[in-house]
Coordinates of C-alpha atoms and ligand atoms in Angstrom, one line a residue:
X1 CA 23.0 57.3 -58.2
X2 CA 21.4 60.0 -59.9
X3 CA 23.5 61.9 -61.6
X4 CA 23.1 65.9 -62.0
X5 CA 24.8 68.4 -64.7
X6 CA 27.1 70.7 -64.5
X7 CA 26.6 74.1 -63.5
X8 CA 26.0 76.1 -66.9
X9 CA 23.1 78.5 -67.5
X10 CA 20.5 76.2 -69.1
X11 CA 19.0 77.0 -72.6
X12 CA 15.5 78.8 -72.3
X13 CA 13.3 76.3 -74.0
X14 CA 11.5 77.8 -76.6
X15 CA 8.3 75.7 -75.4
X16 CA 8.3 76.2 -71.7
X17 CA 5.6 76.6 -69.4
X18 CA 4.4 80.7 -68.0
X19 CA 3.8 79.4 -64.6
X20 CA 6.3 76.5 -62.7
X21 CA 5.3 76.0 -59.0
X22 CA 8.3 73.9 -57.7
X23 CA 8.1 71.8 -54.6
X24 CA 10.0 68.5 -52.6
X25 CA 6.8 66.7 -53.6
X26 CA 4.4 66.4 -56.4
X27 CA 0.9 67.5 -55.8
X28 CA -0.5 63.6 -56.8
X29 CA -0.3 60.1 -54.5
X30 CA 0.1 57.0 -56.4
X31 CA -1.8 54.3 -56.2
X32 CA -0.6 50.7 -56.9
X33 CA -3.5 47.9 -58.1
X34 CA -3.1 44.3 -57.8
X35 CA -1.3 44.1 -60.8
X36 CA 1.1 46.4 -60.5
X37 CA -0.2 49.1 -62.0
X38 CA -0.5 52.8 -61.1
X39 CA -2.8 55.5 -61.2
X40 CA -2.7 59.0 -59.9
X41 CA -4.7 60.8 -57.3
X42 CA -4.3 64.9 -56.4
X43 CA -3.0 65.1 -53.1
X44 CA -5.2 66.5 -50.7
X45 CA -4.5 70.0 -49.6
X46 CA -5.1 74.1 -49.5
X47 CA -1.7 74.6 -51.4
X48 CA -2.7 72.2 -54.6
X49 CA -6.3 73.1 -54.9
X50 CA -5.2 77.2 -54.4
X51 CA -2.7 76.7 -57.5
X52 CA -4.9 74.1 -60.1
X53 CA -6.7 76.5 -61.2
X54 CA -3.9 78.9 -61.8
X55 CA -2.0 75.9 -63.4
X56 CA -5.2 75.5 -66.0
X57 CA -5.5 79.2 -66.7
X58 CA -1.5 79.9 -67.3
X59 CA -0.2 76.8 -68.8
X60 CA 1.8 75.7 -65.8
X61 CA 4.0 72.6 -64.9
X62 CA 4.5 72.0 -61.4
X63 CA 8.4 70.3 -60.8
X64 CA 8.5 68.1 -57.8
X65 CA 9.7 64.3 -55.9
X66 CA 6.9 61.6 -56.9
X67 CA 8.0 59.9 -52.9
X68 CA 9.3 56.9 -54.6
X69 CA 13.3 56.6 -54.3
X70 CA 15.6 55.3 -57.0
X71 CA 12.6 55.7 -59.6
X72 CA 13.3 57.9 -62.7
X73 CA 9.8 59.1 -64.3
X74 CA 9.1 61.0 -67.2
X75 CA 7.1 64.1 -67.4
X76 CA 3.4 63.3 -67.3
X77 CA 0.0 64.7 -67.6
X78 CA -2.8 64.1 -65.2
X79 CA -6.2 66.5 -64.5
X80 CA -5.0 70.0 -64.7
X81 CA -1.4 69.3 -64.1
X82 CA 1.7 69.1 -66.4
X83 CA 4.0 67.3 -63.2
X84 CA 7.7 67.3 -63.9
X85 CA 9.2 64.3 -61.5
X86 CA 12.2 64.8 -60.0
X87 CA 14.8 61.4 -58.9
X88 CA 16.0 61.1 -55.5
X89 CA 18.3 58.3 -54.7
X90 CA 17.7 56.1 -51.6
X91 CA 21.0 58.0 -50.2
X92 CA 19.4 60.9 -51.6
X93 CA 16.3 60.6 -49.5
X94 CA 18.4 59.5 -46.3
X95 CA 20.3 62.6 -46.5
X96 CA 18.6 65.3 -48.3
X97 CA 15.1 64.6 -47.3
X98 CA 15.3 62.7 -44.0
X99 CA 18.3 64.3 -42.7
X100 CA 19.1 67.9 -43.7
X101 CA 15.1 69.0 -44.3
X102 CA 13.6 66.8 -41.2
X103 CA 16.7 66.3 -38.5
X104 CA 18.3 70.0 -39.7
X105 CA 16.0 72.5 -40.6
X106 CA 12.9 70.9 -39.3
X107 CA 14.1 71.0 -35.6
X108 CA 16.3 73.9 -35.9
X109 CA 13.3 76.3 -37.7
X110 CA 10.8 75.0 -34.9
X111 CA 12.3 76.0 -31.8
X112 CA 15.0 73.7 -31.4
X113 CA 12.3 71.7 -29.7
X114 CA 14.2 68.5 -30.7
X115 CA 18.2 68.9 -31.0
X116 CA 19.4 69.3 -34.8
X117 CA 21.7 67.4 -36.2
X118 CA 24.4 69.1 -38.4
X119 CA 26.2 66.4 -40.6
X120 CA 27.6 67.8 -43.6
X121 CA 27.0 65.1 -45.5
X122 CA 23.8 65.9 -45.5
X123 CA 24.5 69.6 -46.6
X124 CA 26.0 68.3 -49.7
X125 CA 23.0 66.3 -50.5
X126 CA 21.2 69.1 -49.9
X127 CA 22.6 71.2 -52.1
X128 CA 23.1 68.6 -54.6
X129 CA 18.9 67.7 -54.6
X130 CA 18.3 71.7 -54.7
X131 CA 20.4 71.9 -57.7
X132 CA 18.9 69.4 -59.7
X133 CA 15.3 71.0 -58.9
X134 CA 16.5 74.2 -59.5
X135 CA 18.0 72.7 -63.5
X136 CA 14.5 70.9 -63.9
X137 CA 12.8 74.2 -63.0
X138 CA 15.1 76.1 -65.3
X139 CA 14.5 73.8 -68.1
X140 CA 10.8 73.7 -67.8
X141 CA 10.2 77.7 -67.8
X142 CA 9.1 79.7 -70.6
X143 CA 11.0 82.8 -71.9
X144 CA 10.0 85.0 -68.6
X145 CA 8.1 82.8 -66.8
X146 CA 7.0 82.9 -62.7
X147 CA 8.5 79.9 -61.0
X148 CA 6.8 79.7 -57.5
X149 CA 8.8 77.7 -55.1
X150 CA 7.3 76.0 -52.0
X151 CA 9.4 75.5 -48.7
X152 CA 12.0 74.6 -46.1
X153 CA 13.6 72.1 -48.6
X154 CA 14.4 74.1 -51.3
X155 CA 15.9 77.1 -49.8
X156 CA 19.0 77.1 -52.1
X157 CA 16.5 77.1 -55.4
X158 CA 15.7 80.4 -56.1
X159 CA 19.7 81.4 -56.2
X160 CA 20.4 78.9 -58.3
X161 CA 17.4 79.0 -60.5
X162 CA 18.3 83.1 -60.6
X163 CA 21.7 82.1 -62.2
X164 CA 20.3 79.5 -64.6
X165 CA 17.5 81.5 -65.5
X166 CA 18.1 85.6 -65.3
X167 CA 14.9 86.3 -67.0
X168 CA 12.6 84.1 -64.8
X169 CA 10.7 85.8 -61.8
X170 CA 11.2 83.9 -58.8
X171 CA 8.7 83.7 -55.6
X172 CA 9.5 81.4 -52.6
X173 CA 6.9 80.8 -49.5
X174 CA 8.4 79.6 -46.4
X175 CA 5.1 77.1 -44.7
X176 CA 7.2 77.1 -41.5
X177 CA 8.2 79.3 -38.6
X178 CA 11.4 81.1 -39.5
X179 CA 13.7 80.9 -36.5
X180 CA 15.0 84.3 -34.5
X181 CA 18.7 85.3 -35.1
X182 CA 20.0 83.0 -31.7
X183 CA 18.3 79.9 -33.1
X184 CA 19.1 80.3 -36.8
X185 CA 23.0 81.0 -35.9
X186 CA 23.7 77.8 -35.3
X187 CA 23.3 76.6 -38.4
X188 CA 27.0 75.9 -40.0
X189 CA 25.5 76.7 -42.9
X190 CA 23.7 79.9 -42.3
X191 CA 25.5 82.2 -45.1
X192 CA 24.9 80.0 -47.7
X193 CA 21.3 79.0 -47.2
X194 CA 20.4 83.0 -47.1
X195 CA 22.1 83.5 -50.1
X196 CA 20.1 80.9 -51.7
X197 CA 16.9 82.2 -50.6
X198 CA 17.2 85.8 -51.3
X199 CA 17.8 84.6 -55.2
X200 CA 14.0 85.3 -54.8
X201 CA 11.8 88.7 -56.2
X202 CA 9.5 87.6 -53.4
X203 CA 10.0 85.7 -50.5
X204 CA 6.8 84.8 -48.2
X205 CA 6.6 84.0 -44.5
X206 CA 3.7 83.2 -42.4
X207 CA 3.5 85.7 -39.9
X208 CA 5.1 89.3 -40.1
X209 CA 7.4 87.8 -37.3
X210 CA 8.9 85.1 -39.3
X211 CA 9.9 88.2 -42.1
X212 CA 11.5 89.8 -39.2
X213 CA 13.5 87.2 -38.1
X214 CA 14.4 86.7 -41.8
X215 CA 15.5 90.2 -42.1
X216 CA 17.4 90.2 -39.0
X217 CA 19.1 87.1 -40.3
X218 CA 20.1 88.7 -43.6
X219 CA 21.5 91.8 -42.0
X220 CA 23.2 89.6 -39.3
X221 CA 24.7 87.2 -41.5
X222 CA 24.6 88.8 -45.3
X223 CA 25.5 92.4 -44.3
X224 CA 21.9 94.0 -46.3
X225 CA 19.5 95.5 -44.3
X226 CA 15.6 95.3 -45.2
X227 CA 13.8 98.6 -45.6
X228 CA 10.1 98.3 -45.6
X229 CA 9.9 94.7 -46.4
X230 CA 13.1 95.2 -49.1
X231 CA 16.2 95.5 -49.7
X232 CA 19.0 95.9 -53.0
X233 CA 20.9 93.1 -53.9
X234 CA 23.9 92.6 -56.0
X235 CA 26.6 90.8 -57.0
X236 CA 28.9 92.5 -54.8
X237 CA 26.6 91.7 -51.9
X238 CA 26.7 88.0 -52.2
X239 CA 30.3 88.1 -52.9
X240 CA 31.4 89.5 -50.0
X241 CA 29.4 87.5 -47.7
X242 CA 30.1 84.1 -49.2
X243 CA 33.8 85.1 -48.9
X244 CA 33.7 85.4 -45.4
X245 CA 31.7 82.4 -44.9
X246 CA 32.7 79.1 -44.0
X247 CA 30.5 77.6 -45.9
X248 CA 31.9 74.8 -48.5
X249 CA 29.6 77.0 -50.9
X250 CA 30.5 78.2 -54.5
X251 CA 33.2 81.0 -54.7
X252 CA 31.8 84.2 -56.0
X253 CA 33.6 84.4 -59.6
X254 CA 31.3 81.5 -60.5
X255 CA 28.0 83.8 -60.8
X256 CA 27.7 85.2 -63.9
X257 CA 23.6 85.7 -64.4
X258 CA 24.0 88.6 -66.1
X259 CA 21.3 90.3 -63.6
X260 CA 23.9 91.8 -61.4
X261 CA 21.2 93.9 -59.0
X262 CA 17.5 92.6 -58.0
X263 CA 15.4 93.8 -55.2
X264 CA 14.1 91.2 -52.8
X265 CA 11.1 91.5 -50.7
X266 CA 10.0 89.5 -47.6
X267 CA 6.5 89.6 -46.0
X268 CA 4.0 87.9 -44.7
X269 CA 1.4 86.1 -46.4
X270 CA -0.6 83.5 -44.1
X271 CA -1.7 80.7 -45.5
X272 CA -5.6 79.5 -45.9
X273 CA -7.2 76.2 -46.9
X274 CA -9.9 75.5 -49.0
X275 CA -13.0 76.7 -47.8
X276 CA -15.2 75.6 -50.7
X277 CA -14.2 72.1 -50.7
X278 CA -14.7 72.5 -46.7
X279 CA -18.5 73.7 -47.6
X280 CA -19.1 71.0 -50.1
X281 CA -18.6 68.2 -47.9
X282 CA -20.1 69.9 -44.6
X283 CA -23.2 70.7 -46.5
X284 CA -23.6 66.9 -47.8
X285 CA -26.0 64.6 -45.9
X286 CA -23.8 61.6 -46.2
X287 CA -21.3 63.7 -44.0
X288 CA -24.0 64.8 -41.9
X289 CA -24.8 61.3 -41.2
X290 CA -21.0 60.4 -41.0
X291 CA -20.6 63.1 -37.6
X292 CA -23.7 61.6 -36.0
X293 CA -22.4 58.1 -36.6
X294 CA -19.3 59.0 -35.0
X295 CA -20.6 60.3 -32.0
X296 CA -23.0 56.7 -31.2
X297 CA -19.9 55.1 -32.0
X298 CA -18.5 56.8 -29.1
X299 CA -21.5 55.8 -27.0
X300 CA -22.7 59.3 -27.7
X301 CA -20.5 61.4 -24.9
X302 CA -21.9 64.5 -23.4
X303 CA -18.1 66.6 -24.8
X304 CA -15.9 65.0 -27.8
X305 CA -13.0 66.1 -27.5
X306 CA -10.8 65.9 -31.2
X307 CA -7.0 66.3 -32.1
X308 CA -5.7 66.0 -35.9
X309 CA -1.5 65.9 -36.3
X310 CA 1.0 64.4 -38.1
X311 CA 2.5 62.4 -35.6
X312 CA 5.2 65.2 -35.1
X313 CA 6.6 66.7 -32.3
X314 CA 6.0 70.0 -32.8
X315 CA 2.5 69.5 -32.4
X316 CA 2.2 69.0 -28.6
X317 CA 0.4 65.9 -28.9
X318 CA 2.7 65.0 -25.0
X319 CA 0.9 67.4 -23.3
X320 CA -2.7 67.2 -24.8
X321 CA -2.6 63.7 -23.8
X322 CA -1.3 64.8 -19.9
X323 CA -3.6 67.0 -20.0
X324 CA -6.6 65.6 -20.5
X325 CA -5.3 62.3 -18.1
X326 CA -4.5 64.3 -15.6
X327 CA -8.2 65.6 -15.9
X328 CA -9.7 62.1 -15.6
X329 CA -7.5 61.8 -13.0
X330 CA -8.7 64.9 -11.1
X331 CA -12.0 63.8 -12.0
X332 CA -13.2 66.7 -13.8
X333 CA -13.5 64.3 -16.9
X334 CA -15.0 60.9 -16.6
X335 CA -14.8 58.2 -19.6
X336 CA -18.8 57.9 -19.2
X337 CA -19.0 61.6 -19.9
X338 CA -16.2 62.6 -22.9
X339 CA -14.5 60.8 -25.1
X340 CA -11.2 62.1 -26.2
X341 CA -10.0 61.3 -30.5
X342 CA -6.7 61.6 -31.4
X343 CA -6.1 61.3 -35.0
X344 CA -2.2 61.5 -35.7
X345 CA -1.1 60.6 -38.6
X346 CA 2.1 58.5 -39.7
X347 CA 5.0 61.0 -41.0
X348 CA 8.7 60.6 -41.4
X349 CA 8.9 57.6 -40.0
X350 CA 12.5 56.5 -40.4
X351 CA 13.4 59.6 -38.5
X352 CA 14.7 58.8 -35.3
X353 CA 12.8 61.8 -32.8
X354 CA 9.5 60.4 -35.0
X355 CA 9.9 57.1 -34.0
X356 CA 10.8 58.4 -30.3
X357 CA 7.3 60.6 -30.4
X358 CA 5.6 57.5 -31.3
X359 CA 7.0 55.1 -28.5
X360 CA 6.2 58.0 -26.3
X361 CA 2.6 59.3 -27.1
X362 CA 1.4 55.3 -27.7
X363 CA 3.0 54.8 -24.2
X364 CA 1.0 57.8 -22.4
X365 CA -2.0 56.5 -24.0
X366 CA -1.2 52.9 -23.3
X367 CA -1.4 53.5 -19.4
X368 CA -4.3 56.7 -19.9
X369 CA -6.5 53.6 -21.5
X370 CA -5.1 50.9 -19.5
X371 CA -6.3 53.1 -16.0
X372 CA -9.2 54.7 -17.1
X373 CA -11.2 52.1 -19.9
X374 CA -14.4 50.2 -18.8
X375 CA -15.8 47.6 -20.6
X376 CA -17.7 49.9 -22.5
X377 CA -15.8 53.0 -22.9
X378 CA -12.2 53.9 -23.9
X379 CA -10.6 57.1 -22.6
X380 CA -8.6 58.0 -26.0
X381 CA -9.0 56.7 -29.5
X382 CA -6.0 56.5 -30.5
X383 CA -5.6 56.1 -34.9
X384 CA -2.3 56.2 -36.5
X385 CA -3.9 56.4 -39.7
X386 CA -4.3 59.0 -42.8
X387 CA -8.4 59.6 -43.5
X388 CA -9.7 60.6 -46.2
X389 CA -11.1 64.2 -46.3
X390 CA -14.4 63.7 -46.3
X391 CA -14.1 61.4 -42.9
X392 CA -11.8 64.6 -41.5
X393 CA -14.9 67.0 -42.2
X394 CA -17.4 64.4 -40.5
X395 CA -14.7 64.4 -37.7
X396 CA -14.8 68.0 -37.6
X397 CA -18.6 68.4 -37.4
X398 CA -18.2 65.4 -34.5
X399 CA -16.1 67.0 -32.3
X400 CA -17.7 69.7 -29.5
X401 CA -13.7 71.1 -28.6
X402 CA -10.7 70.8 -31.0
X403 CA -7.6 70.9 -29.9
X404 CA -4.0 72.5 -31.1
X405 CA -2.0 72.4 -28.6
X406 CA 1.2 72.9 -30.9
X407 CA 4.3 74.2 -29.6
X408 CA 5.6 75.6 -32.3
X409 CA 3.7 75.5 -36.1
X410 CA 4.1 77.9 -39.6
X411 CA 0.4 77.9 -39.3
X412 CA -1.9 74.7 -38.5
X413 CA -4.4 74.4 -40.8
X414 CA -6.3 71.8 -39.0
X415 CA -7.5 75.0 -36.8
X416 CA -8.9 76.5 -39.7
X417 CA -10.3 73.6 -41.8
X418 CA -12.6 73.2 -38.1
X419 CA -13.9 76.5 -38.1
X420 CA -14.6 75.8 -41.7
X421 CA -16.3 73.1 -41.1
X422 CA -18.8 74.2 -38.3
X423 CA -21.5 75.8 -40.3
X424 CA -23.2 75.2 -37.2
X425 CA -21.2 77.6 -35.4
X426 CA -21.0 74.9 -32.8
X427 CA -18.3 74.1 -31.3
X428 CA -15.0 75.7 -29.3
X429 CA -11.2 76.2 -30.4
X430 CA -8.5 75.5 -28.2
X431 CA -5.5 77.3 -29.7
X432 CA -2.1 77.3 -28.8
X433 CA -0.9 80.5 -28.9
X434 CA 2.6 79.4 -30.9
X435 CA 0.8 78.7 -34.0
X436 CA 0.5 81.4 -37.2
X437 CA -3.1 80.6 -37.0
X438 CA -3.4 82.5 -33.7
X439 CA -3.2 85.2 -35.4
X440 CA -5.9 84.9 -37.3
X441 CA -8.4 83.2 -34.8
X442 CA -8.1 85.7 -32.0
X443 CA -12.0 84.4 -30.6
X444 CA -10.1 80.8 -29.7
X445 CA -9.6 79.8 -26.4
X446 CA -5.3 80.6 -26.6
X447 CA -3.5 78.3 -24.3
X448 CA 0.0 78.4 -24.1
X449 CA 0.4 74.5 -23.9
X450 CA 3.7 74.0 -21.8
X451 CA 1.7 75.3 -18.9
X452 CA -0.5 71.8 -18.4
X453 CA -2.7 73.5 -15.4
X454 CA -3.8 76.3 -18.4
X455 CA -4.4 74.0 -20.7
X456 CA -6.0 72.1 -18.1
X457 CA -8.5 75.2 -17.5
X458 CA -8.8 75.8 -21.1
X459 CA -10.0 72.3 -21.9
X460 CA -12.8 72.9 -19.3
X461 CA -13.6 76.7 -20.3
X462 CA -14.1 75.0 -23.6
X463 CA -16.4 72.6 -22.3
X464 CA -18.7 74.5 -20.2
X465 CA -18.7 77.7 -22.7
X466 CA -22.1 79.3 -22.5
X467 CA -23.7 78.2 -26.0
X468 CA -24.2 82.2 -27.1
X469 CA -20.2 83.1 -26.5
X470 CA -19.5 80.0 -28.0
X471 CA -21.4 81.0 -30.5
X472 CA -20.4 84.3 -31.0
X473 CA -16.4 83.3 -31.1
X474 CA -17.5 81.1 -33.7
X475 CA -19.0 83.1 -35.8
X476 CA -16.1 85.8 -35.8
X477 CA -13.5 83.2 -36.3
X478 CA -16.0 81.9 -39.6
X479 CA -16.1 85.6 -40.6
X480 CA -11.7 85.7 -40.8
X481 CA -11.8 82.0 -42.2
X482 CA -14.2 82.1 -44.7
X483 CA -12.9 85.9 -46.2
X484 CA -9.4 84.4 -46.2
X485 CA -9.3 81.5 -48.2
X486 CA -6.2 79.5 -49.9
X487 CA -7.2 81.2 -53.2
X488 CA -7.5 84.7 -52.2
X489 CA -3.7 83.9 -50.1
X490 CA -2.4 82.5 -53.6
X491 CA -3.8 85.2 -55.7
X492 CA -2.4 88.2 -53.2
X493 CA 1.1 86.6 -53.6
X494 CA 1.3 86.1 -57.0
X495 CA -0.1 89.7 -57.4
X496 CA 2.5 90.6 -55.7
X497 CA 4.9 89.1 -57.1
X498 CA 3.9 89.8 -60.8
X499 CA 3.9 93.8 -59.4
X500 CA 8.0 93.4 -58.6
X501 CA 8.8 92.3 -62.1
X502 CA 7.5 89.1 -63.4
X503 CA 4.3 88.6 -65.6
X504 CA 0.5 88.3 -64.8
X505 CA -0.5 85.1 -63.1
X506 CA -3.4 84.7 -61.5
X507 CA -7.1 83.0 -61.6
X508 CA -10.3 84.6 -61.5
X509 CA -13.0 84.1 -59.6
X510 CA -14.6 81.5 -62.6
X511 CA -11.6 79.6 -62.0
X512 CA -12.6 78.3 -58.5
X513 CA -15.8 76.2 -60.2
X514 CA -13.7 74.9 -62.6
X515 CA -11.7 72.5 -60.6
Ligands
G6P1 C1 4.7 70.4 -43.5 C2 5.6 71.0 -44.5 C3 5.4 70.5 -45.9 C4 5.4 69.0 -45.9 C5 4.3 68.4 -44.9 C6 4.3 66.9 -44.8 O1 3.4 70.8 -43.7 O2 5.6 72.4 -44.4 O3 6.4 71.0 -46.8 O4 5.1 68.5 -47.2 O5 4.7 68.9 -43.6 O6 5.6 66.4 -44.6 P1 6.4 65.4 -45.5 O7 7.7 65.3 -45.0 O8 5.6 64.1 -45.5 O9 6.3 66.0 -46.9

């Protein structure tokens, strides 16, 4: 077991770091040679390319779980990062990671599409991993510092990082949906995991409906009502609600931070990816040549038809795949004439409704292929594997329709990283209309993907588009992508944030080059 500290205020270190971005993983993969060895690679990914170059220009640390369980590391340097690894036990990761983030939250913030599980066992662990991310976090800050942290599995952080630390400035950005009042009741522990998240100056959502449904929550359940994205909290405030709770949370003589009022603000800021490292790649020959490869690999269909996922459930990956077999059925698609890719890619794997999605989708595409494949053609290609970006992009510039049929998602970048990626201005969206990203990409053909015979429609529409409106949608939905990157949705925040109390952080335009 790892074993965590008692619940003091923490010393400020005199050699702390401005800027701390704190998250449930590192932003580097590991890799393991022949002998043993390890190396480092940056993850992949808008969020960890949007803050390196804030990290290099504001001497920041970033606090985080390297993936490996029962593994104590020491603090380490690698390319612009200063990573501060955080232990999780086997249990740890069973209960805190696996269970309360991905069986409790996970479900519960996306719909209740699959049942929660409340155990409190996993609470405790919860609360137990949040604490010790919230003492590493406090421990690493300099006098005054910003400490950014990231998501669903440190909601308790910012309150608890507030009492360590009084003088830090705290952000927090939520990457997923937050639930309406009705859903988010049912949480047992719905007082406590408020309190812990309105420790933040700053708390982001992705779409101005998620900070509604966060308000509504706090006035519901905490008593404080949001005026124009804020509202006072004090001592008192917390105190009283935490009294009345039922939660097995910490009685309210044991906050003593000294900053006994703060104002919290919620709002939305949606998310971007990165554009430039989208422009790179889709401007290279090599990936050029990759997307025409692709496509004679395919026996060079007249439509390709692409989906990228995590093999989750929220991403409607069921009825994409009904869908488009019950097109080949109707014989409005033929295997001759499209070709359909569905890249999902492994993710949470001991978690029992993930291994229940797999057994499911690679059964609907066991008897799509087994009734539809010729010699020389297969109805859906099928790859439970991670790619490397640059394959992604060639995929991208492949595919004639991309589709997102998600029933519920914070965002889905995949949407954007393909408009990125057509320079072309080839190539039609299919959107579903429960992502953040329809927000944004308002020239996507929006489905609402429980209704199969619309999606059904919309898989057609998308095929037999006129090339001018196809066109023209493209280029509008380029114009929102490409003026809204990752960057410019970092920067906004932390300008934000800086403006309700902490200090300047922040890259400039240089920065982006210097990666
Ligand atoms: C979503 C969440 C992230 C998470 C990612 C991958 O995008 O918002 O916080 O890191 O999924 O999931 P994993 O459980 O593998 O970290």
């Amino acid at each position: 077991m790892l074993a965590d500290q008692s619940d003091h205020q923490v010393a400020v270190p005199r050699e702390g770091y401005d800027f701390v971005v704190v998250s449930n993983r590192l932003p580097v993969d590991r890799d393991v040679d022949e002998n043993g060895d390890s190396t480092w690679r940056r993850s992949p990914g808008g969020l960890v390319s949007a803050l390196a170059p804030v990290m290099a220009k504001h001497d920041g640390a970033w606090v985080g779980w390297h993936g490996a369980p029962d593994e104590t590391l020491e603090p380490f340097d690698h390319d612009v990062f200063h990573l501060v690894p955080v232990g999780l036990s086997e249990l740890e990761v069973k209960r805190y990671y696996e269970g309360f983030s991905n069986a409790t939250l996970w479900p519960l913030y996306h719909d209740v599409i699959a049942p929660p599980e409340f155990h409190r066992t996993w609470w405790y662990a919860y609360r137990r991993v949040n604490e010790r991310f919230a003492r590493m976090a406090a421990e690493t800050a300099a006098p005054e510092a910003t400490v950014w942290v990231q998501d669903y599995q440190l909601q308790l952080v910012p309150r608890m990082l507030r009492k360590l630390r009084p003088d830090v400035t705290v952000g927090f950005f939520n990457h997923i949906p937050f639930p309406p009042t009705e859903i988010y009741s049912q949480l047992p522990w719905r007082k406590a995991v408020l309190e812990g998240l309105t420790g933040a100056d700053l708390i982001g959502f992705q779409r101005p409906g998620d900070a509604q449904n966060f308000q509504r929550c706090v006035r519901k359940f905490l008593g404080v009502r949001f005026t124009n994205g804020a509202a006072e909290f004090t001592e008192a405030t917390l105190a009283d609600a935490a009294a009345s709770s039922s939660a097995p949370g910490r009685a309210a003589s044991d906050r003593e931070d000294g900053r006994t009022s703060w104002t919290v603000h919620a709002a939305a800021y949606p998310i971007s990816i990165d554009v430039e490292a989208i422009r790179e790649l889709a401007s290279n020959p090599a990936t050029k040549k990759r997307a025409r490869e692709i496509r004679q690999e395919l026996g060079d269909p007249e439509t390709v038809y692409l989906g990228v996922d995590r093999l989750d459930y929220t991403k409607g990956i069921l009825h994409r795949l009904k869908a488009y077999g019950e097109l080949l059925e109707d014989e409005k698609l033929s295997v001759e004439n499209s070709a359909l890719i569905q890249v999902a890619s492994p993710s949470r794997e001991r978690v029992e409704s993930y291994i229940q999605l797999r057994e499911q989708v690679e059964g609907i595409v066991g008897r799509i292929n087994g009734q539809f494949d010729t010699m020389a053609n297969t109805a859906v290609r099928y790859l439970h594997h991670g790619y490397p970006f640059e394959e992604m992009v060639a995929l991208y510039m492949a595919a004639d329709v991309m589709l997102v049929t998600a029933l519920r998602d914070g965002m889905n970048l995949v949407a954007k990283e393909y408009v990125a990626a057509k320079q072309d201005r080839s190539g039609t969206l299919v959107l579903s209309e429960f992502t953040g990203a329809a927000e944004q990409l308002k020239q996507a053909i929006l489905v609402n993907p429980h209704d199969i015979d619309g999606l059904k429609e919309a898989m057609l529409h998308a095929r037999d588009m006129p090339g001018s409106e196809a066109k023209k949608r493209m280029s509008s939905m380029r114009r929102q992508v490409l003026t809204h990157d990752v960057v410019d949705w970092s920067q906004r925040f932390l300008e934000d944030l800086a403006s309700y109390g902490g200090q300047s952080v922040g890259s400039d335009t240089n920065d982006r080059n210097a990666q």
